[in-house]
Short mmCIF file of C-alpha atoms and ligand atoms in Angstrom, two decimals:
data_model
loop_
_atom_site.label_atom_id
_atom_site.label_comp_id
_atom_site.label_asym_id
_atom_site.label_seq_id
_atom_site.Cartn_x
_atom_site.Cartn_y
_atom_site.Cartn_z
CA UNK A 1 71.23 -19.94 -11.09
CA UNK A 2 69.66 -23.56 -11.78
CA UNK A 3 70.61 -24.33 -8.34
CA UNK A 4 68.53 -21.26 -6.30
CA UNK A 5 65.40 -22.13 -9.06
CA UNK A 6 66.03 -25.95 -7.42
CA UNK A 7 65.63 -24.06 -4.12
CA UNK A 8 63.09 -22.24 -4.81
CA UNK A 9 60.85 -25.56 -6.44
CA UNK A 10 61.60 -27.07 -3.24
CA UNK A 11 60.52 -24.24 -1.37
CA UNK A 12 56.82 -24.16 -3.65
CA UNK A 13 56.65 -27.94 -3.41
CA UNK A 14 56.91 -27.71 0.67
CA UNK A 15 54.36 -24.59 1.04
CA UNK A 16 51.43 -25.46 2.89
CA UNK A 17 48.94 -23.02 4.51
CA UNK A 18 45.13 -22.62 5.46
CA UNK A 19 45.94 -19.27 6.22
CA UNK A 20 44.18 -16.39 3.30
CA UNK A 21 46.23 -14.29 3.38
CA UNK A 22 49.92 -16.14 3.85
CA UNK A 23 48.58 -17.96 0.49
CA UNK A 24 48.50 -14.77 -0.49
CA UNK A 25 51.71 -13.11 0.21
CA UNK A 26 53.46 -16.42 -1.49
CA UNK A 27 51.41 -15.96 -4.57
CA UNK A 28 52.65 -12.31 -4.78
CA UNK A 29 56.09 -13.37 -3.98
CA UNK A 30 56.28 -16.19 -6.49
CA UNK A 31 53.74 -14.97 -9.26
CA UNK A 32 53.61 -10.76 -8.54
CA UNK A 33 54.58 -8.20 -10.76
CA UNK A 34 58.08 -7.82 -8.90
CA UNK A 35 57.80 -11.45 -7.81
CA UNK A 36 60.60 -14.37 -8.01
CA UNK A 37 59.15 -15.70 -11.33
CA UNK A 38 59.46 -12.16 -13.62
CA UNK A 39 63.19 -11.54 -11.94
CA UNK A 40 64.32 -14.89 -13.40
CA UNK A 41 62.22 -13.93 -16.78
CA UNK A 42 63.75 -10.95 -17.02
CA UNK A 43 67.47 -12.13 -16.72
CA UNK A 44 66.83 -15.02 -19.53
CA UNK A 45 68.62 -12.32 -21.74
CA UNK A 46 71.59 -13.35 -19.76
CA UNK A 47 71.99 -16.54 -19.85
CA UNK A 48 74.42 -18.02 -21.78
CA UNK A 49 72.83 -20.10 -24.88
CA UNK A 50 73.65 -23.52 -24.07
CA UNK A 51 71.91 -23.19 -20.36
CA UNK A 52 68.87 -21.40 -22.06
CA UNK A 53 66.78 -24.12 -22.89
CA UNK A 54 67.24 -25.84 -19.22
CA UNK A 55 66.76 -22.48 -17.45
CA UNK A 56 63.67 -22.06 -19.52
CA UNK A 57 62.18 -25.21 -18.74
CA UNK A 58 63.03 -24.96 -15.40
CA UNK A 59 61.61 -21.37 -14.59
CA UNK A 60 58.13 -22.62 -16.12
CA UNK A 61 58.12 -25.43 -13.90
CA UNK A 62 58.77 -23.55 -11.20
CA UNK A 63 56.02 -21.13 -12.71
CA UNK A 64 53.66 -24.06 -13.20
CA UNK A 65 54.23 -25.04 -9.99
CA UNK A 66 53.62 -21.76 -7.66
CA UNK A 67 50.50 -21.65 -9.87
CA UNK A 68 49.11 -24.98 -9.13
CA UNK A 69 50.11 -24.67 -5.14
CA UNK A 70 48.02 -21.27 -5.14
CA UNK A 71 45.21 -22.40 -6.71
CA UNK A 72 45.36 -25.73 -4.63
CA UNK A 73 45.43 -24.34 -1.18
CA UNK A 74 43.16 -20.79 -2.02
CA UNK A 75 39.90 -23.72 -3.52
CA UNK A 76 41.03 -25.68 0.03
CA UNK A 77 40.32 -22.59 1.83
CA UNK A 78 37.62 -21.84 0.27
CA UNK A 79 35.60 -25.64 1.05
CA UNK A 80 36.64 -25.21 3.81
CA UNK A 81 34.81 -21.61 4.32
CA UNK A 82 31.60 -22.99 2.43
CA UNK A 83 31.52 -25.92 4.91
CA UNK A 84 31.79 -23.78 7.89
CA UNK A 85 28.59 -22.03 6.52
CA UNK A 86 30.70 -18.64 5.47
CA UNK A 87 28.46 -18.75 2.42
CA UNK A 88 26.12 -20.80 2.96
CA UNK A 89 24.31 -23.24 0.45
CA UNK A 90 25.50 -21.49 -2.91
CA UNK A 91 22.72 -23.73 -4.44
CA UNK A 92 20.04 -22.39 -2.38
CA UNK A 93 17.06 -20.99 -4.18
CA UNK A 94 17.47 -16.87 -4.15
CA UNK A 95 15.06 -14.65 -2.27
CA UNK A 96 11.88 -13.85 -3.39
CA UNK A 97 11.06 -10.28 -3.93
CA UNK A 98 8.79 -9.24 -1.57
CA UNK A 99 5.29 -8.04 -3.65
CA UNK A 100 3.44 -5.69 -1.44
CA UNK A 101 -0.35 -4.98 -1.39
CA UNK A 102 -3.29 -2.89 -1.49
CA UNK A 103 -4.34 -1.68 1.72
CA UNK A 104 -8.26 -3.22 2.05
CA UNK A 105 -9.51 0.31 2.43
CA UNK A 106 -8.11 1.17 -0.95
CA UNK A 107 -9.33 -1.89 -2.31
CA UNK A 108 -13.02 -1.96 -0.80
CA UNK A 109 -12.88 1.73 -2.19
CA UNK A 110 -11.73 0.56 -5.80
CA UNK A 111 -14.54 -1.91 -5.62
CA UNK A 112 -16.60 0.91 -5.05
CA UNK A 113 -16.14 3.18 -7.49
CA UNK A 114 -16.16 0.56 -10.27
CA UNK A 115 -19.65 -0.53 -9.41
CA UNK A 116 -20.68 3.17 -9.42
CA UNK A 117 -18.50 3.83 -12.53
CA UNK A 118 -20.06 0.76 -14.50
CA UNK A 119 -23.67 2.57 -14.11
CA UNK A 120 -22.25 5.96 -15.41
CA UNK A 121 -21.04 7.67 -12.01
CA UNK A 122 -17.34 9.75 -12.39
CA UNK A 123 -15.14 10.06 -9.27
CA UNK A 124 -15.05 13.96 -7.64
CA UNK A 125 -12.69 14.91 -5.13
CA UNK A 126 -12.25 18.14 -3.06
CA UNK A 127 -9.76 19.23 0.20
CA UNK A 128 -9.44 17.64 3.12
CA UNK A 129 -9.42 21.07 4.84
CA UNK A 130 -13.05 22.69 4.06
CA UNK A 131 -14.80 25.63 4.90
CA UNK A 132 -17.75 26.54 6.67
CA UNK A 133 -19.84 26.63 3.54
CA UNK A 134 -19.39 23.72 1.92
CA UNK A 135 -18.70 21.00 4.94
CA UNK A 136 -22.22 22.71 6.85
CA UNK A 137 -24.04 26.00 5.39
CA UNK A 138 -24.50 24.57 1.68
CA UNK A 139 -25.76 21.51 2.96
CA UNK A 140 -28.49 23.34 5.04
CA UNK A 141 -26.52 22.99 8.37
CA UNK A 142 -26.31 26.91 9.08
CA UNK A 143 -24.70 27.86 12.08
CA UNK A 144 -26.12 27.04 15.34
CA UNK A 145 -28.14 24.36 13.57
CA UNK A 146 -28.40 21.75 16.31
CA UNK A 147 -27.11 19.13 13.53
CA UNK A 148 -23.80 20.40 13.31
CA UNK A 149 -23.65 18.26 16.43
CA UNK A 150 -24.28 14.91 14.82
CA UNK A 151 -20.68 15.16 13.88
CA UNK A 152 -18.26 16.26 16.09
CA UNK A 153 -15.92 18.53 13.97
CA UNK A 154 -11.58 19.60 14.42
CA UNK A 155 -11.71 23.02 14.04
CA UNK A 156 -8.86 24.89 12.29
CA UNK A 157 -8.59 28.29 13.74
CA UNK A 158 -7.19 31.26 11.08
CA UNK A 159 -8.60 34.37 11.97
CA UNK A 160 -11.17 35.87 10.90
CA UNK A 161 -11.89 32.75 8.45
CA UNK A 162 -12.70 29.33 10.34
CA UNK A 163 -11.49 26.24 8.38
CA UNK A 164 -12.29 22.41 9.35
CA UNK A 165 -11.53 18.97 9.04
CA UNK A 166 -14.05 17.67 6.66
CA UNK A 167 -16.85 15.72 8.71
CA UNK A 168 -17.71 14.18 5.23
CA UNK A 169 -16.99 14.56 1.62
CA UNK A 170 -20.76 15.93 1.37
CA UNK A 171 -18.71 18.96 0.45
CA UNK A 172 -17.16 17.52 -2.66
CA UNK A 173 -20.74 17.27 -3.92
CA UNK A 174 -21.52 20.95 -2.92
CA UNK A 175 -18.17 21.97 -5.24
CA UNK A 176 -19.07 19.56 -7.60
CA UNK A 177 -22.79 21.08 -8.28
CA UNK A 178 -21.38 24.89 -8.03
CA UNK A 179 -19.09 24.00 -10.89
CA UNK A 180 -21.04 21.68 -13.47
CA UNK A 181 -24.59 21.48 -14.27
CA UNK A 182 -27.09 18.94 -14.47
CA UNK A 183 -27.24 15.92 -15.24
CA UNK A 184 -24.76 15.25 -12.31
CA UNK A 185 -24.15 11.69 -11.68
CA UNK A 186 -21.00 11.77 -9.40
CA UNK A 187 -19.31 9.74 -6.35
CA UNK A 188 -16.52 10.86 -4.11
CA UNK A 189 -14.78 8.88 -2.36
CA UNK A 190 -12.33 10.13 0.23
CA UNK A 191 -10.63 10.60 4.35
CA UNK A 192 -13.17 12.50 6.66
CA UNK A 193 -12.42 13.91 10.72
CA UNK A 194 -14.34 13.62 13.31
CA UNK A 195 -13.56 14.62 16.94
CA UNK A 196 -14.41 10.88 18.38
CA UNK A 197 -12.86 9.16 20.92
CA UNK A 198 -10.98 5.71 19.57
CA UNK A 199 -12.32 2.96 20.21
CA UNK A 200 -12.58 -0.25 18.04
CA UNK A 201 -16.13 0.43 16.58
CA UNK A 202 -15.18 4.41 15.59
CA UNK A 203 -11.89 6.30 14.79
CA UNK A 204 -10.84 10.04 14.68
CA UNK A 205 -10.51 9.76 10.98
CA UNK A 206 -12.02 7.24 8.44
CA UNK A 207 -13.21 6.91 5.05
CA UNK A 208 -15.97 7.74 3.07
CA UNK A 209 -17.58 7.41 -0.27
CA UNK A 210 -20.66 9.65 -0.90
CA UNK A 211 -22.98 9.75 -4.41
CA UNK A 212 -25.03 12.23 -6.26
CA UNK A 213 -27.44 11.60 -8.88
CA UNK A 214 -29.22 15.24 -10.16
CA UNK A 215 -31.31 15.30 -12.91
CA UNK A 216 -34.95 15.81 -14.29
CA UNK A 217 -37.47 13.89 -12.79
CA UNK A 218 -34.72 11.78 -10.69
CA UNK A 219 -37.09 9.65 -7.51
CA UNK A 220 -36.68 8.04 -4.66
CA UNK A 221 -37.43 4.70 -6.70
CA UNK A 222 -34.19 5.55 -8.70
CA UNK A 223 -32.05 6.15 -5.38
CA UNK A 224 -33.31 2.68 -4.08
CA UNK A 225 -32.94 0.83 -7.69
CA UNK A 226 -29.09 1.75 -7.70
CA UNK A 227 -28.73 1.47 -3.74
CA UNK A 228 -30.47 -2.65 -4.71
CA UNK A 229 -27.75 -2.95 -7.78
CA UNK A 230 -25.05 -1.83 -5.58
CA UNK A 231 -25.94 -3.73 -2.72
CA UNK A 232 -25.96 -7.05 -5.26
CA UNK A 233 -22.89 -6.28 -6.89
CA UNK A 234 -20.48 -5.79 -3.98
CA UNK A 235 -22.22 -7.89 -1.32
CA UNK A 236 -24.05 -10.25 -3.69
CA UNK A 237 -27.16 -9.96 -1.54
CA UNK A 238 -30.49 -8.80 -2.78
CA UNK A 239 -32.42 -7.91 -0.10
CA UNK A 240 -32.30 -4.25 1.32
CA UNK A 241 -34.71 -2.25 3.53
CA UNK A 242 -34.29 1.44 4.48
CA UNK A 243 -35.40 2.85 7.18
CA UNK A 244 -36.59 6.75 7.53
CA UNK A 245 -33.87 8.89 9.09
CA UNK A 246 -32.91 12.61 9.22
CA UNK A 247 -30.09 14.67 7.51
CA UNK A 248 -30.21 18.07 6.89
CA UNK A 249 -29.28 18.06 3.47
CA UNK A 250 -32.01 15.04 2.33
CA UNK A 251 -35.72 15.32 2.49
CA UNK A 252 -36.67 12.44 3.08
CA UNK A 253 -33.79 10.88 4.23
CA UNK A 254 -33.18 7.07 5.06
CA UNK A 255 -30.60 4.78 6.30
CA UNK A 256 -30.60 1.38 4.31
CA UNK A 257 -29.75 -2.19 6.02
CA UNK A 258 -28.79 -5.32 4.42
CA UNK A 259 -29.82 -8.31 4.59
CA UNK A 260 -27.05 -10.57 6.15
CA UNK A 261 -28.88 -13.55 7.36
CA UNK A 262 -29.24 -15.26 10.65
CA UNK A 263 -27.52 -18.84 10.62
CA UNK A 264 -24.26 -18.82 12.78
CA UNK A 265 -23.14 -17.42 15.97
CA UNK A 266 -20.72 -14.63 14.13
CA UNK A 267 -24.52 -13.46 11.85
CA UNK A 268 -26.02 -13.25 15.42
CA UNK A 269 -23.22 -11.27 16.73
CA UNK A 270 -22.61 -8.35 14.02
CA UNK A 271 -26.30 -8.08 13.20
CA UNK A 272 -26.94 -7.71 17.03
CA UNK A 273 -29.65 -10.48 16.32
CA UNK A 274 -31.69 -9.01 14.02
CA UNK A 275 -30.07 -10.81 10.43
CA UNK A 276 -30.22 -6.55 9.33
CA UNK A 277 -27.06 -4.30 8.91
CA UNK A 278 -26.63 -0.75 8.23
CA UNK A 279 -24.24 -0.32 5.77
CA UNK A 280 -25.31 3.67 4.66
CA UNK A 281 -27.35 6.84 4.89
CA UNK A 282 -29.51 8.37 2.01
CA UNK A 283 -31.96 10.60 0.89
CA UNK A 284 -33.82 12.92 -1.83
CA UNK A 285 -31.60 16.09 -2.04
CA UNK A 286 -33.33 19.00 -0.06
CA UNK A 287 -34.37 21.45 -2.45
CA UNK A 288 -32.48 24.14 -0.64
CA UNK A 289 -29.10 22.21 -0.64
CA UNK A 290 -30.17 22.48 -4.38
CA UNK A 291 -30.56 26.11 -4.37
CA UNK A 292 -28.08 26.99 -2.29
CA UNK A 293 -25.40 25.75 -5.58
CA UNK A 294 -27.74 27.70 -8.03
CA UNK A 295 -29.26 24.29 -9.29
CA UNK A 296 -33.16 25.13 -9.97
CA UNK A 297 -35.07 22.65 -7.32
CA UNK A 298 -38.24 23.24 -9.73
CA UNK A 299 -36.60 21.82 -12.81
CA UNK A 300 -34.50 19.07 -11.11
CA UNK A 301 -34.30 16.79 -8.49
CA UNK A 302 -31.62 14.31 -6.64
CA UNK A 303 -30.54 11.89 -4.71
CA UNK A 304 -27.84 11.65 -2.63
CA UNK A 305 -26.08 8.29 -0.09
CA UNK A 306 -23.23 8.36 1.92
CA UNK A 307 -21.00 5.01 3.37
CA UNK A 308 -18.18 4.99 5.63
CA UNK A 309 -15.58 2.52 3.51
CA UNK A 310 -14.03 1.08 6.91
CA UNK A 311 -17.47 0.02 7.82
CA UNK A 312 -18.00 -2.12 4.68
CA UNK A 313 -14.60 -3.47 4.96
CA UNK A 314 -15.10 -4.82 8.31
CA UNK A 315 -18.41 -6.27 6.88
CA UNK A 316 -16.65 -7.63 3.94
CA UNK A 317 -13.69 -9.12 5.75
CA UNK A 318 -14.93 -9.64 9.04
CA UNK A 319 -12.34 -7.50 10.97
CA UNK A 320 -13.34 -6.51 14.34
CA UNK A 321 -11.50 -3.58 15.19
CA UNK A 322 -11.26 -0.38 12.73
CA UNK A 323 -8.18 0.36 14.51
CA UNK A 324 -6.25 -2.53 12.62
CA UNK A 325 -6.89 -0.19 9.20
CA UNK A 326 -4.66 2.34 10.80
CA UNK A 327 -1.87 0.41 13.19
CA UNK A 328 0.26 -0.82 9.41
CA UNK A 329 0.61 -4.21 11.25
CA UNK A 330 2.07 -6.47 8.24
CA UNK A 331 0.30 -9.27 9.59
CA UNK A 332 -2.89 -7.97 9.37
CA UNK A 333 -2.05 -6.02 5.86
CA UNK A 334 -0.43 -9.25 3.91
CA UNK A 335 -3.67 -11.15 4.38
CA UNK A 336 -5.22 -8.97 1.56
CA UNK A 337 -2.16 -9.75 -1.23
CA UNK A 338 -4.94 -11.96 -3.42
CA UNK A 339 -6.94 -8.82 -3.49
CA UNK A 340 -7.08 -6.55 -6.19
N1 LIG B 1 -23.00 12.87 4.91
C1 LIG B 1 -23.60 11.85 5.69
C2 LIG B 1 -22.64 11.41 6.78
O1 LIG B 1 -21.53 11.81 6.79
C3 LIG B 1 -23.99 10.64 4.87
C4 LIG B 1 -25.08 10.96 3.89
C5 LIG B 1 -24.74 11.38 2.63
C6 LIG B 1 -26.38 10.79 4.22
C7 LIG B 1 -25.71 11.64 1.71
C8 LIG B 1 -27.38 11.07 3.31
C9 LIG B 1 -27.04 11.49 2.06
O2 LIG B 1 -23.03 10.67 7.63
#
């Protein structure tokens, strides 16, 4: 017995592989549950007594030995996978979750609605898919109105009833006076349609955020006070003009410009030389748009403005081409991960 564990050291002592797996089947050969080691374990009962102290020690050497060879060539195999690259520089920093980020029309529209919402405006929203009524007919657009062609509209066709693609959120503000009455300070923000061909300066579908401010003895000084603080606050720029314009559902109506100066090539380009931009449309609510959601145009009065978001995000940011807002391009979205 002494003799085949001499064998057997030998055997451990000569081992050599840089093979996974061979290392392997000798550990479970040596040191397995059925292995070499736990048959001459298990026979230590039958050993004589005076050869059980030398066939102990020389089973845990052997023991001691299959270990140490294992654990030898398996950390060999191992530097030697790490050097080849297998896994790589285990001290190498770890990835960095990726933090994603607002897309700039949700952020220009957040900025938005907090400069409304500090001067006591609430946010209304309404469908995307509107009726007659409240995307034309409330708003003093009844049919065959030539202005129903100012904006091209997508149809939705569900006989008898004719649905559309809101051409603006003007409708929200129709809902929003048929259900609440004055005083009515409200903005809603939200995706409109219009049956345009793309291009970089217009889209199909774009964003808008429209206001409404009804209330007793509500002028056209008040519309242009709040137009001046909103101007200030998101573009930091003081100076506005507006310029007399026609909507059906204002009387009178305006469009307002900024102010964006005149000193470099890029001012001269966007403001078509001029130093003005249009950034919105606006007016005094027409009394019949007033009516028309049972709000007494004797007793009160309104204003109402309306901005296309992608427009003052290309202003704000200087993009080019309102077609980047819509193409997901992560290069073009990560740029805006320092906005809120
Ligand atoms: N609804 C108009 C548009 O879509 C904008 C507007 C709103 C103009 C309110 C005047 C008053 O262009």
């Amino acid at each position: 017995m002494i003799e085949e564990i001499k064998s057997h050291i030998a055997e451990v002592e000569s081992f050599s592989s840089d093979d996974f797996e061979l290392v392997e089947e000798f550990r479970i050969k040596y040191l397995g549950k059925k292995g070499i080691l736990n048959k001459f374990f298990s026979s230590f009962k039958k050993i004589p007594n005076e050869e059980k102290k030398e066939f102990g020690q020389m089973v845990n050497t052997l023991k001691t030995k299959a270990q140490e060879k294992v654990e030898t060539l398996k950390n060999a195999i191992e530097a030697q996978l790490e050097d080849k690259g297998v896994y790589g520089d285990l001290l190498r920093p770890g990835q960095a979750i990726e933090v994603g980020a607002r897309h700039p029309i949700s952020v220009v529209k957040n900025q938005i609605i907090e400069i409304f919402s500090n001067i006591g405006f609430n946010v209304s929203e309404g469908p995307e898919i509107e009726d007659d009524w409240h995307n034309f007919t409330a708003l003093n657009l009844p049919e065959h109105h030539p202005a129903r062609d100012m904006q091209d509209t997508f149809f939705v066709q569900t006989n008898p009833e004719k649905y559309l693609l809101r051409t603006h959120t003007s409708g929200v503000q129709v809902r929003y006076m048929e259900e609440n009455k004055p005083p009515i300070r409200t903005i809603s923000p939200g995706r409109v349609y219009r049956n345009e061909d793309i291009s970089a300066r217009s889209h199909c579908l774009f964003h808008q955020v429209e206001g409404l401010y009804v209330d007793k003895g509500v002028s056209f000084a008040d519309l242009k006070q709040t137009l001046l603080y909103f101007t200030k606050q998101l573009f930091g720029n003081s100076k506005i003009r507006l310029r007399p314009s026609y909507f059906p559902f204002t009387e009178p109506s305006a469009e307002v410009d900024i102010y964006w100066g005149l000193e470099t090539e890029i001012d001269h380009r966007i403001t078509k030389g001029t130093g003005w931009l249009e950034i919105m449309g606006c007016g005094m609510v027409d009394p019949n748009v007033l009516e028309n959601c049972k709000i007494d145009p004797e007793e009160y009065s309104g204003f109402a403005f309306g901005m296309g978001i992608e427009r003052i995000a290309m202003l704000l940011y200087q993009i080019e081409d309102i077609r980047m807002f819509y193409e997901n391009d992560l290069r073009f979205l990560n740029q805006f991960k320092s906005a809120l």
